[in-house]
PDB file of C-alpha atoms and ligand atoms in Angstrom:
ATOM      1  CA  UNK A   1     144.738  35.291  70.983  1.00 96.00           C
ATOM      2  CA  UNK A   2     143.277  38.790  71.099  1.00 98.00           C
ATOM      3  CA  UNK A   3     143.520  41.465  68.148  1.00 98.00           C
ATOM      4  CA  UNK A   4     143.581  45.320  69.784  1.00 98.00           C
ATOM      5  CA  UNK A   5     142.469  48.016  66.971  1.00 99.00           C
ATOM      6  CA  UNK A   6     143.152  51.185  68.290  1.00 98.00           C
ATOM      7  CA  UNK A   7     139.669  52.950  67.997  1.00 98.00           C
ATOM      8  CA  UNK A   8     140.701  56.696  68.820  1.00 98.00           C
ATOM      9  CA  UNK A   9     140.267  57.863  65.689  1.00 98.00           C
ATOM     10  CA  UNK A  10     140.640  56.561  61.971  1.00 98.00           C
ATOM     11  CA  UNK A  11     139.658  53.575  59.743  1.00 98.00           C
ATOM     12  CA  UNK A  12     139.692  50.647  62.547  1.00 98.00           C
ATOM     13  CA  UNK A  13     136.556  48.839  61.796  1.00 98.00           C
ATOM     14  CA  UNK A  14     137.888  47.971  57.982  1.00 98.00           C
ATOM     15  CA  UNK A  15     140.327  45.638  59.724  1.00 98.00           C
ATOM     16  CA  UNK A  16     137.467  43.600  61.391  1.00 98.00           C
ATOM     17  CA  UNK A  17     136.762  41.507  58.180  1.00 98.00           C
ATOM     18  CA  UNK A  18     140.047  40.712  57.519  1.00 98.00           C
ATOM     19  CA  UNK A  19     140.512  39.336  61.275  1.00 98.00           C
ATOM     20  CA  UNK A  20     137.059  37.574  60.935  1.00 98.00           C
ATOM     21  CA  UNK A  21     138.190  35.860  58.196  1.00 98.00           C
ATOM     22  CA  UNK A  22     141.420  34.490  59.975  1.00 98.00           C
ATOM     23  CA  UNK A  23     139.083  33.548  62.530  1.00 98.00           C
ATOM     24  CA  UNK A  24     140.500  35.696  65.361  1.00 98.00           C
ATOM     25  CA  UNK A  25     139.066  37.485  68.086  1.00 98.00           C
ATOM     26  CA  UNK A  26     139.225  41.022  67.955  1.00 98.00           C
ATOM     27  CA  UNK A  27     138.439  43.945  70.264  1.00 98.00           C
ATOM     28  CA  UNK A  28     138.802  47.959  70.038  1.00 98.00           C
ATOM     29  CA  UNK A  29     140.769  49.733  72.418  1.00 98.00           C
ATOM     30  CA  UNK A  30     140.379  53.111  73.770  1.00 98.00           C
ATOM     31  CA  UNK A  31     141.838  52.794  77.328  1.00 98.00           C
ATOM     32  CA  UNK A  32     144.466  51.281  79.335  1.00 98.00           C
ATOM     33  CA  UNK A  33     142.082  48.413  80.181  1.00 98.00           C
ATOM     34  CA  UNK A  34     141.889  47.431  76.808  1.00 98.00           C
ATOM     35  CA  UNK A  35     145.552  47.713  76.335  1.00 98.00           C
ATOM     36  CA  UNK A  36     146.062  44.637  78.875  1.00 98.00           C
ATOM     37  CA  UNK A  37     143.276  43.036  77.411  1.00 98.00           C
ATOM     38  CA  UNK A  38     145.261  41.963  73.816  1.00 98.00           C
ATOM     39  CA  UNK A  39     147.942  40.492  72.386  1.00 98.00           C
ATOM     40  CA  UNK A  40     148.765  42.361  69.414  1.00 98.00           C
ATOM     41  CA  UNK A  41     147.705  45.764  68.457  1.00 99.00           C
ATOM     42  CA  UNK A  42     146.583  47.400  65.277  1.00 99.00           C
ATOM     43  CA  UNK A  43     146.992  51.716  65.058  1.00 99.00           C
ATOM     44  CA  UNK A  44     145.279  52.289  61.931  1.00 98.00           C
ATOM     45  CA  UNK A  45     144.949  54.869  59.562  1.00 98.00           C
ATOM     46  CA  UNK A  46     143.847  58.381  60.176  1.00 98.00           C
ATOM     47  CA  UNK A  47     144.782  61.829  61.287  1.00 98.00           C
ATOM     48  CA  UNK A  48     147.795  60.983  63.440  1.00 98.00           C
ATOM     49  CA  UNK A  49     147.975  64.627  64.903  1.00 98.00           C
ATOM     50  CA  UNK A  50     144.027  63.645  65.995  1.00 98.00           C
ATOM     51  CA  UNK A  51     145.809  60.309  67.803  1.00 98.00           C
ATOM     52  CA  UNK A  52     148.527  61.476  69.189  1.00 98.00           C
ATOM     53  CA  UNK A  53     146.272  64.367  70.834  1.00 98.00           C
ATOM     54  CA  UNK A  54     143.645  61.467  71.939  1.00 98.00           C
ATOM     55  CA  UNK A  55     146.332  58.875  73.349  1.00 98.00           C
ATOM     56  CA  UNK A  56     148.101  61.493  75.956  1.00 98.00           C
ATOM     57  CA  UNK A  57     144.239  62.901  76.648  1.00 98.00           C
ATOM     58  CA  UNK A  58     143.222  59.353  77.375  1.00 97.00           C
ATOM     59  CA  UNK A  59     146.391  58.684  79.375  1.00 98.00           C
ATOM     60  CA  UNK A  60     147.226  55.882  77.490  1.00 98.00           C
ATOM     61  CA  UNK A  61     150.694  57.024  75.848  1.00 98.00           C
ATOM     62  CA  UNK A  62     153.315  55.982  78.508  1.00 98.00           C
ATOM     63  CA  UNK A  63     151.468  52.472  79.285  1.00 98.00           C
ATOM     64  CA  UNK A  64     151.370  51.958  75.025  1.00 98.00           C
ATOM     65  CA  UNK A  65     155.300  52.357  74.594  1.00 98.00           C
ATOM     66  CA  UNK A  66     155.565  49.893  77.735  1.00 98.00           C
ATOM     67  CA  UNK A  67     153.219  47.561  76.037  1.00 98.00           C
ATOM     68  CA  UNK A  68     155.429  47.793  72.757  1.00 98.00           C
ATOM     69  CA  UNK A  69     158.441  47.900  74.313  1.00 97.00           C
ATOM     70  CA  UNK A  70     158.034  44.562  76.246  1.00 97.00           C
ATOM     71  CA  UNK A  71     157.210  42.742  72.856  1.00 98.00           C
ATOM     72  CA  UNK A  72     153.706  43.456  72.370  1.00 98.00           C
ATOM     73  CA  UNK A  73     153.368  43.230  68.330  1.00 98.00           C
ATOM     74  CA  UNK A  74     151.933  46.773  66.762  1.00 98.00           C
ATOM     75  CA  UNK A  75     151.065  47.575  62.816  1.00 99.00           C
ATOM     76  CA  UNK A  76     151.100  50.927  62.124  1.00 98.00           C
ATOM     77  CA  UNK A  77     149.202  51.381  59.188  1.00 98.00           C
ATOM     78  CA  UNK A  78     149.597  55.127  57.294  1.00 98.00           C
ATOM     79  CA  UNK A  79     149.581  57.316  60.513  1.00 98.00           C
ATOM     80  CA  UNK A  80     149.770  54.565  62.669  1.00 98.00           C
ATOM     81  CA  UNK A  81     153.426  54.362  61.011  1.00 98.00           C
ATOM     82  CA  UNK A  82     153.927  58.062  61.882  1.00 98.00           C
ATOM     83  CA  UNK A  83     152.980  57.624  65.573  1.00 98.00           C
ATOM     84  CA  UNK A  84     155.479  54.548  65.523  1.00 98.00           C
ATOM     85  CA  UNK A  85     158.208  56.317  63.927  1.00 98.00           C
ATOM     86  CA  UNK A  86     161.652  58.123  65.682  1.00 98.00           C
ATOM     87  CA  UNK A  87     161.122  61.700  63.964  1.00 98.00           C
ATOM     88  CA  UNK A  88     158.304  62.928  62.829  1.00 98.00           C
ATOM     89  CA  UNK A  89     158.930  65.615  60.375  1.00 98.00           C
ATOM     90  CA  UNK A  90     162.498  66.709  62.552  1.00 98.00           C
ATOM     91  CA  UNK A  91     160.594  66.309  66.105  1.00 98.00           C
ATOM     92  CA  UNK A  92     160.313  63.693  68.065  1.00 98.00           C
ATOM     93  CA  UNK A  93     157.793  60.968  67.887  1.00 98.00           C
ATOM     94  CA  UNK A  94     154.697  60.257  69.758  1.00 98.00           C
ATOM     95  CA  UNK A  95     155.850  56.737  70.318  1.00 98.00           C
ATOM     96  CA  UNK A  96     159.286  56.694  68.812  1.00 98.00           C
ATOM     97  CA  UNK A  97     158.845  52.667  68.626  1.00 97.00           C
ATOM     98  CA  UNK A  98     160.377  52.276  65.531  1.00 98.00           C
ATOM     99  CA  UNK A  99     163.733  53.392  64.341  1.00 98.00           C
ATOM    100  CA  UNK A 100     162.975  55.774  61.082  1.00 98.00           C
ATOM    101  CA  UNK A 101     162.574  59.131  59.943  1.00 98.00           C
ATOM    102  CA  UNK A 102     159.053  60.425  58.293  1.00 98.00           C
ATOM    103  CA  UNK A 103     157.744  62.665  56.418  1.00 98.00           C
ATOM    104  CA  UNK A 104     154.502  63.364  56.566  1.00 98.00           C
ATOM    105  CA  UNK A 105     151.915  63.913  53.609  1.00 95.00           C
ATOM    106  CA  UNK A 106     155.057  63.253  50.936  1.00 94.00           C
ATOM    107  CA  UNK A 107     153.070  62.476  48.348  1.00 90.00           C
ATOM    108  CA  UNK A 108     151.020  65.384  48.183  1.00 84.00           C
ATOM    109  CA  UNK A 109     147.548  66.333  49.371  1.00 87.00           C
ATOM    110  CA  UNK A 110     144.404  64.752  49.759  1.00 87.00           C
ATOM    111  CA  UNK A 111     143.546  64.503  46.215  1.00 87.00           C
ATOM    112  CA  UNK A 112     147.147  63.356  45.405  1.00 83.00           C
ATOM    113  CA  UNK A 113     146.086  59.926  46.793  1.00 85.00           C
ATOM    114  CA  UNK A 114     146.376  56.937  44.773  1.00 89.00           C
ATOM    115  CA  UNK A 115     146.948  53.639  43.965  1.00 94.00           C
ATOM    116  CA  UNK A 116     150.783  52.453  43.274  1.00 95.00           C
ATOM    117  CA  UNK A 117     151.443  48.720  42.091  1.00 97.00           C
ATOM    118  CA  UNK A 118     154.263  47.459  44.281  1.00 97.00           C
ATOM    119  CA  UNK A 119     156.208  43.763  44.648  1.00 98.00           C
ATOM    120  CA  UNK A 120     156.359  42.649  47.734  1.00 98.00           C
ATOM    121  CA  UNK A 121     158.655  39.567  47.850  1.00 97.00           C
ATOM    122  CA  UNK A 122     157.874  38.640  51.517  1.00 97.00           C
ATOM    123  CA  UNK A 123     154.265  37.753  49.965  1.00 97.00           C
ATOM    124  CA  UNK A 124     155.662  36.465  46.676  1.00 96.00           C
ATOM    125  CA  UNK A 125     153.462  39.007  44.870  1.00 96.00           C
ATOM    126  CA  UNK A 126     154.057  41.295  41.888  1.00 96.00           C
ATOM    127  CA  UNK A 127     152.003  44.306  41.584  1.00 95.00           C
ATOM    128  CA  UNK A 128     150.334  44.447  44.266  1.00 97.00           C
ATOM    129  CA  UNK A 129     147.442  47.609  44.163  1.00 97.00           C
ATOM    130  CA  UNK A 130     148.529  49.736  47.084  1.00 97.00           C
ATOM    131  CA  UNK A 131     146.525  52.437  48.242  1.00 97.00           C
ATOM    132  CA  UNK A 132     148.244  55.355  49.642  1.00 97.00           C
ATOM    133  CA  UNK A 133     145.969  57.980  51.226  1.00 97.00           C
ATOM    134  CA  UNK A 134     148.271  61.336  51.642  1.00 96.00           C
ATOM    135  CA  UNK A 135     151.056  58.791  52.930  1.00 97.00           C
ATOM    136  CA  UNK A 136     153.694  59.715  54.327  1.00 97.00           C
ATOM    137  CA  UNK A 137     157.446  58.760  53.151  1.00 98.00           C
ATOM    138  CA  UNK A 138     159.640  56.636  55.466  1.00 98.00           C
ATOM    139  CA  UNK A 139     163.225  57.110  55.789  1.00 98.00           C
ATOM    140  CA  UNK A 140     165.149  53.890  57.647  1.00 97.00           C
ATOM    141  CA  UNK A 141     167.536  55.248  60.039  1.00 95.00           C
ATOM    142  CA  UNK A 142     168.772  51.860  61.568  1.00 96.00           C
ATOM    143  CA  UNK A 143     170.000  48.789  59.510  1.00 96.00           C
ATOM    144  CA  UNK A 144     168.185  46.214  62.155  1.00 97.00           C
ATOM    145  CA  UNK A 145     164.563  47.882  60.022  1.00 98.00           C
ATOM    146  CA  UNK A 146     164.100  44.733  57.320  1.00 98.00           C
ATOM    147  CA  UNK A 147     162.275  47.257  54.122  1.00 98.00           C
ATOM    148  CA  UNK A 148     159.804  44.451  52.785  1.00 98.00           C
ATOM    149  CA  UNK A 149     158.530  46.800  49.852  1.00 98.00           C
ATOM    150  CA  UNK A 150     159.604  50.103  48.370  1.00 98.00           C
ATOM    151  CA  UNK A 151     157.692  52.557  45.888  1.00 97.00           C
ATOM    152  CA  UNK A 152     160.371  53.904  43.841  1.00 95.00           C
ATOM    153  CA  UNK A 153     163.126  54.421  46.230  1.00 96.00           C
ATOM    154  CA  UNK A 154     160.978  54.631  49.460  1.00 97.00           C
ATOM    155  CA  UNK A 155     160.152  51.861  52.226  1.00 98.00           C
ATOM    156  CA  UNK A 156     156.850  51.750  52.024  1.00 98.00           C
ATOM    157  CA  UNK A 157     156.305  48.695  54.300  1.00 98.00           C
ATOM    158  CA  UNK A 158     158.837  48.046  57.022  1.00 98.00           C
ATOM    159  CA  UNK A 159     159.364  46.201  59.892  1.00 98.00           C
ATOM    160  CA  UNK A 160     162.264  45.797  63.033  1.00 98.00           C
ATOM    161  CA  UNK A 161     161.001  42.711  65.107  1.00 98.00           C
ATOM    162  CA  UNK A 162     157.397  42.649  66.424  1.00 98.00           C
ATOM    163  CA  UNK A 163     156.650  46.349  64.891  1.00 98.00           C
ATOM    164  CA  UNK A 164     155.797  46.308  61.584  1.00 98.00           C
ATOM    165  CA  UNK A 165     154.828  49.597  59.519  1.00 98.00           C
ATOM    166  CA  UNK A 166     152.903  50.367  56.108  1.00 98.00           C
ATOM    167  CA  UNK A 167     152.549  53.636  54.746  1.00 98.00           C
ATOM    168  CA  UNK A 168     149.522  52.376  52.786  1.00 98.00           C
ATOM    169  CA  UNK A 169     146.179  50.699  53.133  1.00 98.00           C
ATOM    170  CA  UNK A 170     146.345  46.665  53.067  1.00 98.00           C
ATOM    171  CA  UNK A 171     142.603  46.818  55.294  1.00 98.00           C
ATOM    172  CA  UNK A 172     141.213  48.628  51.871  1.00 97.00           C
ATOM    173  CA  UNK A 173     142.365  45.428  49.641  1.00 97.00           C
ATOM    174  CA  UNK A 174     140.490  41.975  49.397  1.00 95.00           C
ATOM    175  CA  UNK A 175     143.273  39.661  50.193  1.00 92.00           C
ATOM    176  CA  UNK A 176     144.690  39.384  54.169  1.00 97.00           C
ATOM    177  CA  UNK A 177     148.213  39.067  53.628  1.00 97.00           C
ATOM    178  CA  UNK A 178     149.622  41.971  55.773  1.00 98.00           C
ATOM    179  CA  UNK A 179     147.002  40.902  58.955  1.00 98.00           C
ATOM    180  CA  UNK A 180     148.029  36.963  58.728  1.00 98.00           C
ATOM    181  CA  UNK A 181     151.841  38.121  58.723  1.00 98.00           C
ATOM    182  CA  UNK A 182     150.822  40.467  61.561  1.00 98.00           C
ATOM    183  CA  UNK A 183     149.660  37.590  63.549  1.00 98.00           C
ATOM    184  CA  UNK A 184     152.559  35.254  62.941  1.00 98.00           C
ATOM    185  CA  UNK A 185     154.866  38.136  64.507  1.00 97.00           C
TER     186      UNK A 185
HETATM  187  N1  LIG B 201     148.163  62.343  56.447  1.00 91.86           N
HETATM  188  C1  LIG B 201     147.802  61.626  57.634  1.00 91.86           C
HETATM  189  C2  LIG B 201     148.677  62.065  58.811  1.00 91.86           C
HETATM  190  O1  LIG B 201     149.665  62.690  58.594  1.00 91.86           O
HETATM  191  C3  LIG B 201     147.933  60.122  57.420  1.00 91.86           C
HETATM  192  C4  LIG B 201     146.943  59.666  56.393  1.00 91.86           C
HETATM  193  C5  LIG B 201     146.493  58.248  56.546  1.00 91.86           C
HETATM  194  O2  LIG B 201     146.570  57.633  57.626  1.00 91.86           O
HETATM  195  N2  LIG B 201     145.947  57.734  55.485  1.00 91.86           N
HETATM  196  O3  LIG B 201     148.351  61.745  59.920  1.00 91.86           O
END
């Protein structure tokens, strides 16, 4: 078992201790090669104009959606989640992966980012300190998309078989949760 973090651009490396603590190999990806070289894949947080840009540049769009679309288990974490999504602010998506709507930077700008306490029943935790980072809000558009936690009204982390999205920041909290779920997927 191999963990891909997509190392285009973003916060990749703050998933490493999280996968070193579960004891799992991990590797970053920034070509095709590396694509066929994992199991799962991790597209972190970031700019996910910068990504989008960097995955047709690199030519590694077209062989990604094959990858997810034969099963290959993806987290999109904050833009990761945007490059995963449908429609992207009324466009298509880079990936379109994942059946939902977003909007990006919902919450406001940089400075707007913040910490939320959210339950997340999947875990069986209460309060749980999410960290959004000028996150962008999720709208489900297909009732096969299981909403495992919501901050007010909004899925905030989401998931419709092996793709699994969160519009916040589990790699910038202590416990590893989210990436032991992501590897049971
Ligand atoms: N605002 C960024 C975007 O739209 C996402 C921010 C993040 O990944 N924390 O790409």
């Amino acid at each position: 078992m191999k963990v891909g973090l997509l190392g285009l651009q973003g916060a990749f490396l703050d998933h490493i201790p999280h996968f070193d603590h579960l004891g799992v190999a991990h590797t970053i990806v920034r070509d095709n090669k590396g694509l066929d070289e994992i199991d799962c894949l991790v597209i972190p947080g970031g700019e996910s104009t910068v990504m989008s840009k960097f995955l047709k540049e690199f030519g590694m769009l077209s062989h990604l959606k094959d990858c997810i679309a034969g099963g290959m288990p993806v987290w999109g974490v904050c833009a990761g989640s945007i490059l995963l999504a449908e429609t992207v602010d009324g466009e298509p998506g880079t990936l379109g992966s994942l059946p939902i709507k977003i909007t990006r930077n919902a919450y406001g700008r940089q400075i707007d980012s913040r910490r939320h306490l959210i339950d997340i029943p999947l875990f069986g935790r209460h309060d749980f300190q999410a960290v959004f980072i000028r996150a962008p809000r999720i709208e489900v558009t297909d009732n096969k998309v299981v909403v495992h936690a919501v901050l007010g009204e909004d899925p905030v982390f989401v998931q419709k078989g092996s793709v699994m999205a969160t519009t916040f920041h589990p790699e910038l909290n202590e416990d590893h949760q989210f990436h032991e779920y992501f590897l049971s997927l």
